[in-house]
Coordinates of C-alpha atoms and ligand atoms in Angstrom, one line a residue:
Chain A
X1 CA 145.2 -130.6 -75.7
X2 CA 145.1 -128.3 -78.7
X3 CA 147.9 -125.8 -79.1
X4 CA 146.8 -125.1 -82.6
X5 CA 143.4 -124.0 -81.6
X6 CA 144.7 -122.1 -78.6
X7 CA 142.4 -119.1 -79.2
X8 CA 142.4 -115.8 -77.5
X9 CA 139.2 -116.9 -75.7
X10 CA 141.1 -119.6 -74.0
X11 CA 143.8 -117.3 -72.9
X12 CA 141.3 -114.8 -71.5
X13 CA 139.8 -117.4 -69.3
X14 CA 143.2 -118.0 -68.0
X15 CA 143.4 -121.6 -69.4
X16 CA 147.0 -122.0 -70.5
X17 CA 148.2 -124.8 -72.8
X18 CA 150.3 -127.1 -70.8
X19 CA 152.9 -129.4 -72.3
X20 CA 151.8 -132.9 -72.8
X21 CA 152.3 -135.1 -69.7
X22 CA 155.4 -137.2 -70.0
X23 CA 155.1 -139.5 -67.0
X24 CA 152.3 -141.8 -68.3
X25 CA 154.3 -142.2 -71.5
X26 CA 157.5 -143.1 -69.6
X27 CA 155.5 -145.5 -67.4
X28 CA 154.1 -147.2 -70.5
X29 CA 157.5 -147.5 -72.2
X30 CA 159.0 -149.1 -69.1
X31 CA 156.2 -151.5 -68.8
X32 CA 156.5 -152.6 -72.4
X33 CA 160.3 -152.9 -72.1
X34 CA 160.0 -155.0 -68.9
X35 CA 157.4 -157.3 -70.5
X36 CA 159.6 -157.8 -73.6
X37 CA 162.7 -158.3 -71.5
X38 CA 162.5 -162.1 -70.9
X39 CA 161.7 -162.7 -74.6
X40 CA 164.5 -160.6 -75.9
X41 CA 167.0 -162.2 -73.4
X42 CA 165.7 -165.7 -73.9
X43 CA 169.1 -167.0 -74.9
X44 CA 170.8 -165.3 -71.9
X45 CA 169.4 -166.8 -68.8
X46 CA 172.0 -165.1 -66.6
X47 CA 170.6 -161.8 -67.8
X48 CA 167.0 -162.8 -66.9
X49 CA 168.3 -163.7 -63.4
X50 CA 169.9 -160.3 -63.2
X51 CA 166.7 -158.6 -64.3
X52 CA 164.7 -160.5 -61.9
X53 CA 166.9 -159.3 -59.1
X54 CA 166.5 -155.7 -60.5
X55 CA 162.7 -156.0 -60.4
X56 CA 162.7 -157.2 -56.8
X57 CA 165.0 -154.4 -55.7
X58 CA 162.8 -151.9 -57.6
X59 CA 160.1 -152.8 -55.2
X60 CA 162.4 -151.9 -52.3
X61 CA 163.2 -148.6 -54.0
X62 CA 159.5 -148.0 -54.6
X63 CA 158.8 -148.5 -51.0
X64 CA 161.4 -145.9 -50.1
X65 CA 159.8 -143.4 -52.6
X66 CA 156.5 -143.7 -50.8
X67 CA 158.3 -142.7 -47.6
X68 CA 160.6 -139.9 -48.8
X69 CA 159.3 -138.8 -52.1
X70 CA 155.6 -138.7 -51.1
X71 CA 155.5 -138.4 -47.4
X72 CA 158.7 -136.7 -46.4
X73 CA 159.8 -139.6 -44.1
X74 CA 163.5 -140.1 -44.3
X75 CA 163.6 -143.8 -43.8
X76 CA 166.9 -145.7 -43.4
X77 CA 164.9 -148.7 -42.3
X78 CA 163.5 -150.2 -45.5
X79 CA 166.0 -153.0 -45.4
X80 CA 164.9 -153.8 -41.9
X81 CA 161.4 -154.7 -43.3
X82 CA 163.0 -156.3 -46.3
X83 CA 165.4 -158.4 -44.4
X84 CA 163.2 -159.6 -41.6
X85 CA 160.6 -160.7 -44.0
X86 CA 163.3 -162.5 -46.0
X87 CA 164.5 -164.4 -42.9
X88 CA 160.9 -165.3 -41.9
X89 CA 160.2 -167.0 -45.2
X90 CA 163.5 -168.8 -45.0
X91 CA 162.7 -170.0 -41.5
X92 CA 159.2 -171.0 -42.4
X93 CA 160.7 -173.1 -45.2
X94 CA 163.3 -174.6 -43.0
X95 CA 161.4 -175.3 -39.8
X96 CA 157.8 -175.7 -41.1
X97 CA 158.7 -177.0 -44.5
X98 CA 156.2 -174.6 -46.0
X99 CA 156.9 -172.2 -49.0
X100 CA 153.6 -171.9 -50.8
X101 CA 153.6 -168.3 -52.1
X102 CA 150.0 -167.8 -51.4
X103 CA 150.8 -168.2 -47.7
X104 CA 154.4 -166.8 -47.4
X105 CA 154.2 -163.7 -49.5
X106 CA 151.2 -162.3 -47.6
X107 CA 153.0 -163.3 -44.4
X108 CA 156.0 -161.4 -45.5
X109 CA 153.9 -158.3 -46.2
X110 CA 152.2 -158.6 -42.9
X111 CA 155.5 -158.8 -41.1
X112 CA 156.9 -155.8 -43.0
X113 CA 153.7 -153.8 -42.3
X114 CA 153.7 -154.7 -38.6
X115 CA 157.3 -153.8 -38.1
X116 CA 156.8 -150.5 -39.9
X117 CA 153.7 -149.8 -37.9
X118 CA 155.6 -150.4 -34.7
X119 CA 158.4 -148.2 -35.7
X120 CA 156.0 -145.5 -36.8
X121 CA 154.2 -145.7 -33.4
X122 CA 157.5 -145.1 -31.7
X123 CA 159.0 -142.5 -34.1
X124 CA 156.1 -140.7 -35.6
X125 CA 153.1 -140.9 -33.3
X126 CA 154.7 -139.4 -30.1
X127 CA 153.3 -136.3 -28.5
X128 CA 156.0 -134.1 -30.0
X129 CA 156.2 -133.7 -33.7
X130 CA 159.4 -135.6 -34.8
X131 CA 162.0 -134.0 -37.0
X132 CA 163.3 -135.6 -40.1
X133 CA 166.6 -136.1 -38.5
X134 CA 165.0 -137.9 -35.6
X135 CA 163.2 -140.2 -38.0
X136 CA 166.3 -140.8 -40.0
X137 CA 168.4 -141.7 -37.0
X138 CA 165.6 -143.8 -35.5
X139 CA 165.2 -145.9 -38.6
X140 CA 168.9 -146.1 -39.1
X141 CA 169.4 -147.3 -35.6
X142 CA 166.6 -149.9 -36.0
X143 CA 168.3 -151.4 -39.1
X144 CA 171.8 -151.3 -37.5
X145 CA 170.5 -153.0 -34.3
X146 CA 168.7 -155.7 -36.3
X147 CA 171.8 -156.5 -38.4
X148 CA 173.9 -156.9 -35.3
X149 CA 171.3 -159.0 -33.5
X150 CA 170.9 -161.3 -36.4
X151 CA 174.7 -161.6 -37.1
X152 CA 175.1 -163.0 -33.6
X153 CA 172.0 -165.2 -33.3
X154 CA 172.8 -168.9 -34.0
X155 CA 169.2 -170.0 -34.6
X156 CA 169.1 -167.8 -37.7
X157 CA 172.6 -168.8 -38.9
X158 CA 174.4 -165.9 -37.3
X159 CA 177.0 -164.3 -39.5
X160 CA 176.6 -167.0 -42.2
X161 CA 172.9 -166.3 -42.7
X162 CA 170.6 -168.9 -44.0
X163 CA 171.3 -170.8 -47.2
X164 CA 169.6 -173.4 -49.4
X165 CA 166.3 -171.7 -48.8
X166 CA 163.3 -173.9 -49.7
X167 CA 162.1 -172.9 -53.2
X168 CA 159.0 -170.8 -53.5
X169 CA 156.1 -173.0 -54.5
X170 CA 152.6 -172.8 -56.0
X171 CA 151.0 -176.2 -55.5
X172 CA 153.5 -178.6 -56.6
X173 CA 155.3 -176.2 -58.9
X174 CA 158.6 -174.8 -57.6
X175 CA 160.1 -171.5 -58.8
X176 CA 163.7 -171.6 -59.8
X177 CA 165.5 -168.7 -61.5
X178 CA 164.3 -167.9 -64.9
X179 CA 161.2 -166.8 -66.8
X180 CA 158.6 -167.9 -64.3
X181 CA 160.3 -166.1 -61.4
X182 CA 160.8 -163.1 -63.5
X183 CA 157.0 -163.1 -64.2
X184 CA 156.1 -163.3 -60.6
X185 CA 158.5 -160.4 -59.7
X186 CA 157.1 -158.3 -62.6
X187 CA 153.6 -159.0 -61.5
X188 CA 154.4 -158.0 -58.0
X189 CA 156.0 -154.8 -59.1
X190 CA 153.2 -153.9 -61.5
X191 CA 150.5 -154.5 -58.8
X192 CA 152.2 -152.5 -56.1
X193 CA 153.2 -149.8 -58.5
X194 CA 149.6 -149.4 -59.6
X195 CA 148.4 -149.4 -55.9
X196 CA 151.0 -146.7 -55.1
X197 CA 150.0 -144.7 -58.0
X198 CA 146.4 -144.8 -57.1
X199 CA 147.3 -143.6 -53.6
X200 CA 149.5 -140.8 -55.0
X201 CA 146.9 -139.5 -57.2
X202 CA 143.9 -139.8 -54.9
X203 CA 142.6 -137.1 -52.6
X204 CA 144.9 -138.7 -49.9
X205 CA 147.7 -138.0 -52.3
X206 CA 146.8 -134.3 -52.3
X207 CA 147.1 -134.4 -48.5
X208 CA 150.6 -135.9 -48.8
X209 CA 151.5 -133.3 -51.4
X210 CA 150.4 -130.6 -49.1
X211 CA 152.2 -132.2 -46.2
X212 CA 155.5 -132.2 -48.0
X213 CA 155.2 -128.5 -48.5
X214 CA 154.0 -127.3 -45.1
X215 CA 153.3 -129.9 -42.5
X216 CA 152.3 -127.3 -39.9
X217 CA 149.8 -125.7 -42.1
X218 CA 148.0 -128.9 -42.7
X219 CA 147.5 -129.5 -39.0
X220 CA 145.5 -126.2 -38.9
X221 CA 143.2 -127.6 -41.6
X222 CA 142.4 -130.5 -39.3
X223 CA 144.7 -133.1 -40.7
X224 CA 146.6 -135.4 -38.4
X225 CA 149.7 -135.3 -40.3
X226 CA 151.6 -137.9 -38.3
X227 CA 148.8 -140.4 -38.8
X228 CA 149.0 -140.1 -42.6
X229 CA 152.7 -140.6 -42.4
X230 CA 152.3 -143.7 -40.2
X231 CA 149.8 -145.1 -42.7
X232 CA 152.1 -144.6 -45.7
X233 CA 155.1 -145.9 -43.8
X234 CA 153.2 -149.1 -42.8
X235 CA 152.2 -149.7 -46.5
X236 CA 155.8 -149.1 -47.5
X237 CA 156.8 -151.7 -44.9
X238 CA 154.5 -154.2 -46.6
X239 CA 156.0 -153.6 -50.0
X240 CA 159.6 -153.8 -48.6
X241 CA 158.6 -157.1 -46.8
X242 CA 157.3 -158.6 -50.1
X243 CA 160.4 -157.5 -51.9
X244 CA 162.6 -159.1 -49.1
X245 CA 160.7 -162.4 -49.3
X246 CA 161.1 -162.6 -53.2
X247 CA 164.7 -161.7 -52.8
X248 CA 165.4 -164.6 -50.3
X249 CA 163.5 -167.1 -52.5
X250 CA 165.3 -165.9 -55.6
X251 CA 168.8 -165.9 -54.2
X252 CA 168.3 -169.1 -52.2
X253 CA 170.2 -167.3 -49.4
X254 CA 169.8 -164.5 -47.0
X255 CA 172.3 -162.9 -44.5
X256 CA 172.6 -160.1 -42.0
X257 CA 173.5 -157.5 -44.5
X258 CA 170.1 -157.8 -46.1
X259 CA 168.5 -156.0 -43.1
X260 CA 171.2 -153.4 -42.3
X261 CA 171.7 -149.8 -43.1
X262 CA 173.9 -150.6 -46.1
X263 CA 170.9 -152.0 -48.1
X264 CA 168.6 -149.3 -46.8
X265 CA 171.0 -146.7 -48.2
X266 CA 171.2 -148.5 -51.5
X267 CA 167.4 -148.1 -51.7
X268 CA 167.8 -144.4 -51.0
X269 CA 170.4 -144.1 -53.8
X270 CA 168.2 -146.0 -56.3
X271 CA 165.4 -143.6 -55.6
X272 CA 167.4 -140.4 -55.6
X273 CA 169.3 -141.4 -58.7
X274 CA 166.1 -142.1 -60.8
X275 CA 164.1 -139.3 -59.3
X276 CA 162.1 -139.4 -56.0
X277 CA 158.4 -138.5 -55.8
X278 CA 157.7 -140.0 -59.2
X279 CA 157.2 -143.8 -58.5
X280 CA 158.7 -144.7 -61.9
X281 CA 162.0 -142.8 -61.0
X282 CA 163.0 -145.4 -58.4
X283 CA 162.4 -148.2 -60.8
X284 CA 164.5 -146.5 -63.5
X285 CA 167.2 -145.8 -60.9
X286 CA 167.3 -149.4 -59.8
X287 CA 167.6 -150.6 -63.4
X288 CA 170.2 -148.0 -64.3
X289 CA 172.4 -148.6 -61.4
X290 CA 172.3 -152.3 -61.5
X291 CA 172.9 -152.5 -65.2
X292 CA 175.7 -150.0 -65.0
X293 CA 177.3 -152.0 -62.3
X294 CA 177.0 -155.1 -64.3
X295 CA 178.4 -153.6 -67.4
X296 CA 181.2 -151.9 -65.6
X297 CA 182.1 -155.0 -63.6
X298 CA 182.2 -156.9 -66.9
X299 CA 184.4 -154.6 -68.8
X300 CA 188.0 -155.8 -68.7
X301 CA 189.7 -152.4 -68.9
X302 CA 188.1 -151.1 -65.7
X303 CA 187.4 -154.3 -63.8
X304 CA 189.7 -153.1 -61.1
X305 CA 188.1 -149.8 -60.2
X306 CA 184.5 -149.8 -61.4
X307 CA 183.1 -149.1 -58.0
X308 CA 185.0 -145.9 -58.1
X309 CA 183.4 -144.9 -61.4
X310 CA 180.0 -145.9 -60.2
X311 CA 180.5 -144.0 -57.0
X312 CA 181.4 -140.8 -58.9
X313 CA 178.5 -141.1 -61.3
X314 CA 176.1 -141.5 -58.4
X315 CA 177.6 -138.6 -56.5
X316 CA 177.4 -136.3 -59.5
X317 CA 173.7 -137.1 -60.1
X318 CA 172.7 -137.0 -56.4
X319 CA 174.5 -133.7 -55.8
X320 CA 173.9 -131.8 -58.9
X321 CA 170.5 -133.2 -60.1
X322 CA 168.4 -133.4 -56.9
X323 CA 165.4 -134.4 -58.9
X324 CA 167.3 -137.4 -60.4
X325 CA 167.4 -138.6 -63.9
X326 CA 163.6 -138.0 -64.4
X327 CA 164.0 -134.4 -63.2
X328 CA 165.9 -133.9 -66.5
X329 CA 162.7 -134.4 -68.5
X330 CA 159.7 -134.2 -66.1
X331 CA 158.8 -130.7 -64.7
X332 CA 158.1 -130.2 -61.1
X333 CA 154.6 -129.3 -61.9
X334 CA 153.9 -132.6 -63.6
X335 CA 155.7 -134.5 -60.8
X336 CA 153.5 -132.9 -58.1
X337 CA 150.4 -133.3 -60.3
X338 CA 146.9 -131.9 -59.9
X339 CA 144.1 -133.5 -57.9
X340 CA 140.9 -131.7 -58.9
X341 CA 137.8 -133.3 -60.4
X342 CA 138.1 -131.8 -63.9
X343 CA 141.0 -132.1 -66.2
X344 CA 140.9 -128.5 -67.3
X345 CA 144.0 -128.6 -69.5
X346 CA 141.8 -127.9 -72.5
Chain B
X1 CA 127.7 -118.6 -23.2
X2 CA 130.2 -117.0 -25.4
X3 CA 131.5 -118.9 -28.4
X4 CA 135.1 -118.2 -27.4
X5 CA 136.2 -117.5 -23.9
X6 CA 139.9 -116.7 -23.2
X7 CA 140.5 -116.3 -19.5
X8 CA 143.8 -115.1 -17.8
X9 CA 146.0 -116.3 -20.6
X10 CA 149.7 -115.7 -20.1
X11 CA 152.4 -116.6 -22.6
X12 CA 156.0 -116.4 -21.5
X13 CA 158.9 -116.5 -24.0
X14 CA 162.0 -116.8 -21.8
X15 CA 162.0 -113.5 -19.8
X16 CA 159.4 -111.8 -21.9
X17 CA 155.7 -111.9 -20.9
X18 CA 154.2 -111.6 -24.4
X19 CA 150.7 -112.1 -22.9
X20 CA 149.9 -111.2 -19.4
X21 CA 146.5 -112.3 -18.1
X22 CA 144.5 -111.7 -21.2
X23 CA 140.7 -112.1 -21.1
X24 CA 138.6 -112.1 -24.3
X25 CA 135.1 -113.1 -25.1
X26 CA 133.6 -113.4 -28.6
X27 CA 129.9 -114.0 -29.0
X28 CA 128.5 -116.2 -31.8
X29 CA 127.9 -114.0 -34.9
X30 CA 130.1 -111.2 -33.7
X31 CA 133.1 -109.6 -35.6
X32 CA 135.8 -108.8 -33.1
X33 CA 138.8 -106.6 -33.9
X34 CA 142.1 -107.0 -32.2
X35 CA 144.3 -104.0 -32.3
X36 CA 147.4 -102.6 -30.6
X37 CA 150.9 -101.5 -31.3
X38 CA 153.5 -103.8 -32.9
X39 CA 154.7 -106.4 -30.5
X40 CA 151.8 -106.0 -28.1
X41 CA 150.9 -109.7 -28.4
X42 CA 148.1 -109.9 -31.0
X43 CA 149.7 -112.7 -33.0
X44 CA 150.7 -114.5 -29.8
X45 CA 147.1 -114.4 -28.6
X46 CA 145.7 -115.7 -31.9
X47 CA 148.3 -118.5 -31.9
X48 CA 147.2 -119.5 -28.4
X49 CA 143.6 -119.7 -29.6
X50 CA 144.5 -121.7 -32.7
X51 CA 146.9 -124.0 -31.1
X52 CA 150.1 -123.0 -32.8
X53 CA 151.5 -122.9 -29.2
X54 CA 150.0 -123.4 -25.8
X55 CA 149.3 -120.8 -23.3
X56 CA 151.7 -120.8 -20.4
X57 CA 148.8 -120.3 -17.9
X58 CA 145.1 -119.5 -18.3
X59 CA 142.4 -121.3 -20.3
X60 CA 140.8 -121.2 -23.7
X61 CA 137.3 -122.4 -24.0
X62 CA 135.6 -122.8 -27.4
X63 CA 132.0 -123.8 -28.1
X64 CA 131.7 -125.3 -24.6
X65 CA 135.0 -127.2 -24.7
X66 CA 138.3 -126.5 -23.0
X67 CA 140.8 -126.4 -25.8
X68 CA 143.7 -124.9 -23.9
X69 CA 146.0 -127.8 -24.7
X70 CA 144.2 -129.4 -27.7
X71 CA 146.4 -130.0 -30.8
X72 CA 145.6 -127.8 -33.8
X73 CA 143.8 -130.5 -35.7
X74 CA 141.3 -130.9 -32.9
X75 CA 140.6 -127.2 -32.7
X76 CA 140.2 -127.1 -36.5
X77 CA 137.7 -130.0 -36.3
X78 CA 135.8 -128.2 -33.5
X79 CA 135.3 -125.3 -35.9
X80 CA 138.2 -122.9 -35.6
X81 CA 140.0 -121.7 -38.6
X82 CA 143.2 -119.7 -38.7
X83 CA 145.0 -117.6 -41.2
X84 CA 148.6 -116.9 -40.2
X85 CA 150.2 -113.5 -40.3
X86 CA 152.7 -114.8 -42.8
X87 CA 150.9 -116.2 -45.9
X88 CA 151.3 -120.0 -46.0
X89 CA 149.5 -121.1 -49.2
X90 CA 150.9 -124.2 -50.7
X91 CA 153.0 -122.7 -53.5
X92 CA 153.6 -125.8 -55.6
X93 CA 150.0 -126.8 -55.7
X94 CA 147.3 -125.2 -57.9
X95 CA 145.0 -122.6 -56.5
X96 CA 142.2 -125.1 -57.0
X97 CA 144.0 -127.9 -55.1
X98 CA 144.8 -125.5 -52.2
X99 CA 141.1 -125.0 -51.7
X100 CA 140.2 -128.7 -52.2
X101 CA 142.7 -129.6 -49.6
X102 CA 141.1 -127.2 -47.1
X103 CA 137.6 -128.4 -48.0
X104 CA 138.2 -132.2 -47.8
X105 CA 139.7 -132.2 -44.3
X106 CA 136.6 -133.7 -42.7
X107 CA 136.7 -136.7 -44.9
X108 CA 137.8 -140.0 -43.5
X109 CA 141.2 -141.4 -44.6
X110 CA 139.4 -144.2 -46.4
X111 CA 137.2 -141.8 -48.3
X112 CA 140.2 -139.8 -49.2
X113 CA 142.0 -142.8 -50.5
X114 CA 139.0 -143.6 -52.7
X115 CA 138.7 -140.0 -53.8
X116 CA 135.0 -140.2 -53.0
X117 CA 134.4 -136.5 -52.6
X118 CA 136.4 -135.3 -55.5
X119 CA 133.3 -134.7 -57.8
X120 CA 131.0 -133.6 -55.1
X121 CA 133.4 -130.9 -53.8
X122 CA 134.2 -129.5 -57.2
X123 CA 131.3 -127.1 -57.1
X124 CA 132.2 -125.9 -53.6
X125 CA 135.8 -125.3 -54.6
X126 CA 134.7 -123.2 -57.6
X127 CA 132.2 -121.3 -55.5
X128 CA 134.9 -120.5 -52.9
X129 CA 137.2 -119.3 -55.7
X130 CA 134.6 -117.2 -57.4
X131 CA 133.8 -115.6 -54.1
X132 CA 137.4 -114.5 -53.7
X133 CA 137.9 -113.5 -57.4
X134 CA 140.2 -116.4 -58.0
X135 CA 138.1 -118.5 -60.3
X136 CA 140.2 -117.7 -63.4
X137 CA 143.4 -118.5 -61.5
X138 CA 142.2 -122.0 -60.6
X139 CA 144.9 -123.8 -62.6
X140 CA 147.7 -121.5 -61.7
X141 CA 150.1 -122.5 -59.0
X142 CA 149.4 -120.7 -55.8
X143 CA 153.0 -119.5 -55.7
X144 CA 152.3 -117.6 -58.9
X145 CA 149.7 -115.4 -57.3
X146 CA 150.4 -111.8 -56.2
X147 CA 150.7 -111.2 -52.5
X148 CA 147.2 -109.8 -52.3
X149 CA 145.7 -112.7 -54.2
X150 CA 147.5 -115.1 -51.9
X151 CA 145.9 -113.5 -48.9
X152 CA 142.5 -113.9 -50.5
X153 CA 143.3 -117.5 -51.3
X154 CA 144.2 -118.1 -47.6
X155 CA 140.9 -116.5 -46.5
X156 CA 139.0 -118.6 -49.0
X157 CA 140.8 -121.7 -47.6
X158 CA 140.2 -120.8 -44.0
X159 CA 136.5 -120.3 -44.8
X160 CA 136.0 -123.4 -46.9
X161 CA 135.5 -125.9 -44.1
X162 CA 132.7 -123.7 -42.7
X163 CA 134.3 -122.7 -39.4
X164 CA 132.4 -121.4 -36.5
X165 CA 135.1 -118.9 -35.7
X166 CA 137.6 -117.5 -38.2
X167 CA 140.9 -116.0 -37.0
X168 CA 142.6 -113.6 -39.4
X169 CA 146.0 -112.2 -38.6
X170 CA 146.6 -109.1 -40.7
X171 CA 144.7 -110.3 -43.8
X172 CA 145.4 -107.0 -45.6
X173 CA 149.1 -107.0 -44.9
X174 CA 151.0 -105.9 -48.0
X175 CA 147.9 -105.0 -49.9
X176 CA 147.3 -101.9 -52.0
X177 CA 144.5 -99.5 -50.8
X178 CA 142.3 -100.9 -53.6
X179 CA 142.9 -104.5 -52.6
X180 CA 142.2 -103.5 -49.0
X181 CA 138.8 -102.0 -50.0
X182 CA 137.9 -105.1 -51.9
X183 CA 139.0 -107.3 -49.0
X184 CA 136.6 -105.3 -46.7
X185 CA 133.8 -106.0 -49.2
X186 CA 134.6 -109.7 -49.4
X187 CA 134.7 -110.1 -45.7
X188 CA 131.4 -108.3 -44.9
X189 CA 129.0 -111.1 -46.1
X190 CA 130.8 -113.7 -44.0
X191 CA 129.0 -112.4 -41.1
X192 CA 125.9 -114.5 -41.7
X193 CA 128.2 -117.6 -41.6
X194 CA 130.7 -117.4 -38.8
X195 CA 132.2 -115.2 -36.2
X196 CA 135.5 -113.5 -36.8
X197 CA 138.6 -112.2 -34.8
X198 CA 140.7 -110.0 -37.0
X199 CA 144.0 -108.4 -36.3
X200 CA 144.5 -105.3 -38.4
X201 CA 146.5 -102.1 -38.3
X202 CA 144.2 -100.0 -40.4
X203 CA 141.8 -98.5 -37.9
X204 CA 139.3 -97.3 -40.5
X205 CA 139.2 -100.8 -42.1
X206 CA 138.6 -102.4 -38.8
X207 CA 136.0 -99.9 -37.5
X208 CA 133.9 -100.5 -40.7
X209 CA 133.6 -104.3 -40.3
X210 CA 133.8 -105.0 -36.6
X211 CA 131.2 -104.8 -33.8
X212 CA 133.6 -104.9 -30.9
X213 CA 137.3 -104.2 -30.4
X214 CA 139.9 -105.3 -27.9
X215 CA 143.0 -103.2 -27.5
X216 CA 146.2 -105.0 -26.5
X217 CA 149.3 -103.2 -25.1
X218 CA 152.4 -104.9 -23.9
X219 CA 150.6 -108.2 -23.5
X220 CA 147.6 -106.7 -21.5
X221 CA 144.1 -105.8 -22.4
X222 CA 144.0 -102.0 -22.4
X223 CA 140.4 -101.7 -23.5
X224 CA 137.5 -103.7 -24.6
X225 CA 134.2 -102.5 -26.0
X226 CA 132.1 -101.5 -29.0
X227 CA 133.8 -99.6 -31.7
X228 CA 132.3 -96.4 -30.5
X229 CA 133.4 -96.9 -26.9
X230 CA 136.9 -97.7 -27.9
X231 CA 137.0 -94.7 -30.1
X232 CA 136.3 -92.5 -27.1
X233 CA 138.8 -94.1 -24.8
X234 CA 141.5 -91.7 -23.9
X235 CA 144.1 -94.3 -23.2
X236 CA 143.6 -96.0 -26.5
X237 CA 143.9 -92.7 -28.3
X238 CA 147.1 -92.1 -26.4
X239 CA 148.9 -95.2 -27.5
X240 CA 147.6 -94.7 -31.0
X241 CA 148.8 -91.2 -31.3
X242 CA 152.1 -91.5 -29.5
X243 CA 153.3 -94.9 -30.6
X244 CA 151.7 -96.0 -33.9
Ligands
ADP401 N1 158.5 -117.2 -30.8 C1 158.9 -116.1 -30.1 N2 160.0 -116.2 -29.2 C2 160.3 -115.1 -28.5 N3 159.6 -114.0 -28.5 C3 158.5 -113.8 -29.3 C4 158.1 -114.9 -30.2 N4 157.1 -114.5 -30.9 C5 156.8 -113.3 -30.5 N5 157.7 -112.9 -29.6 C6 157.7 -111.5 -28.9 O1 156.4 -111.4 -28.3 C7 155.9 -110.1 -28.4 C8 154.6 -110.1 -29.0 O2 154.7 -110.5 -30.4 P1 153.5 -110.6 -31.4 O3 152.4 -111.4 -30.7 O4 154.0 -111.1 -32.7 O5 153.1 -109.1 -31.6 P2 152.0 -108.4 -32.6 O6 151.4 -109.5 -33.4 O7 151.0 -107.7 -31.7 O8 152.8 -107.5 -33.4 C9 157.0 -109.4 -29.2 O9 157.7 -108.7 -28.2 C10 157.7 -110.4 -29.8 O10 159.1 -110.0 -30.0
MG402 MG1 151.5 -109.9 -35.4

């Protein structure tokens, strides 16, 4: 990238100097900050617990971004995958006395993926091309029905949910809140962030980018658009499932609201607030909203009405800044990206 | 056997018979022009062939297969390529990525995920762009191209996967006379690669590049023959002098 040597020869060949890409820089800063967090907060264990929660919920927000930001699937069902996986690891702990993470975390992902695949088969792979509204209502109804079902089912604790969940274990080591659990959550987030990023930037990511702009056109190129959507949806279900399992273990509790439309909507808000279609946006959105809630709830002067303030802030951003916080600094061109073999930026 | 055989295709929109028992045959290697007044059903016919909608009755056979009710992706994989009347390039992607997207459609999902053909297809993308005079716009967004350039990009994209039959709906719509002339030059060499059905208003343009013409009027085939035969047909002359 050489603005200084941007000669006329370059301009004649149509190569324009593009601004430096910002996203990789933001990603690196976020990574550094998240790695440093437990050391900086070493004397404030309650904040490490808060940040562990934030990381786990970031995974959920990331899973929604893959759906909406990358594949145009308006999913209100992410909490369904999250919640069911959370219940399953709780039940496996209670009834089988098993909580080894090498077994239960993959199981949670499998459950999330299977549920998402089943929902995709029903909502996306029918003979008629589904509309976004159809998919939104379908996933919303799925989450709603699951919440109602679980709330009335004694075996899974009905309205009280399941508490005293067996601690996540690795061999004889058991994870309680704190530095170790934070590290597991961060590792999970980094791994699935990188996988998602690889997908988004691959040639398959180009198909998704084209699909978001003109689904019909892509069918005429020979792409089975709905199959691509179903694949991404399934992958997002796996991530949401992982997130839900970690959440249950970390809280030691799970309840019906963890698989309902309320939490699904929270994931939507995290993503839109931070900036959808960027991967890092939903992580930033989750951190910003959760920290803002924490600070507002902890400030004496406004303790009474902080949800109102938070609500107004969210409304303003989502209504007037549709590309989210990241949209303030990252251009649409960079967000969508380019997929060719050569980096011709010069 | 002809490459494309459309038999007795009818397309009904509510009370309107946009197509009424249309027959059309296109031989491999032939350039076929589709002409007729506005609203005569030309776009409707191309859409029935490409799969944008299904014929109400009648059959469409392509390369030995019955594709009457095949979804668009299957037709595309069988070797049909389609440029809409309204340009539909992907505005927010670069010109380069538009062509890459068209080219890589035959790859498996797994290969796409691993970006296995990214390097290999680079030369083909650039070749397609050079051919349609877009090489130095490769990095620009497709939405930044002029209308004429967007039409060329669409043709480049439609040709990229090496179709057996290319369907072009008014490729010179909105072009200047100079751009039209260039388009004719760009299309001529395609003949060695694939067959073509082209919808076009400019009779001189179409006479120059096509072997055969089919004339549609109010959803029916009014005439079908070589360019010379159609030129002599009195009924064709009548609709072209009285209504166009
Ligand atoms: N989607 C549609 N719904 C209803 N009528 C349509 C539709 N598309 C085209 N028509 C009608 O069908 C007839 C043929 O249209 P079209 O094939 O676009 O004509 P051409 O391309 O020859 O100008 C016209 O009368 C047009 O108004
Ligand atoms: Mg038309």
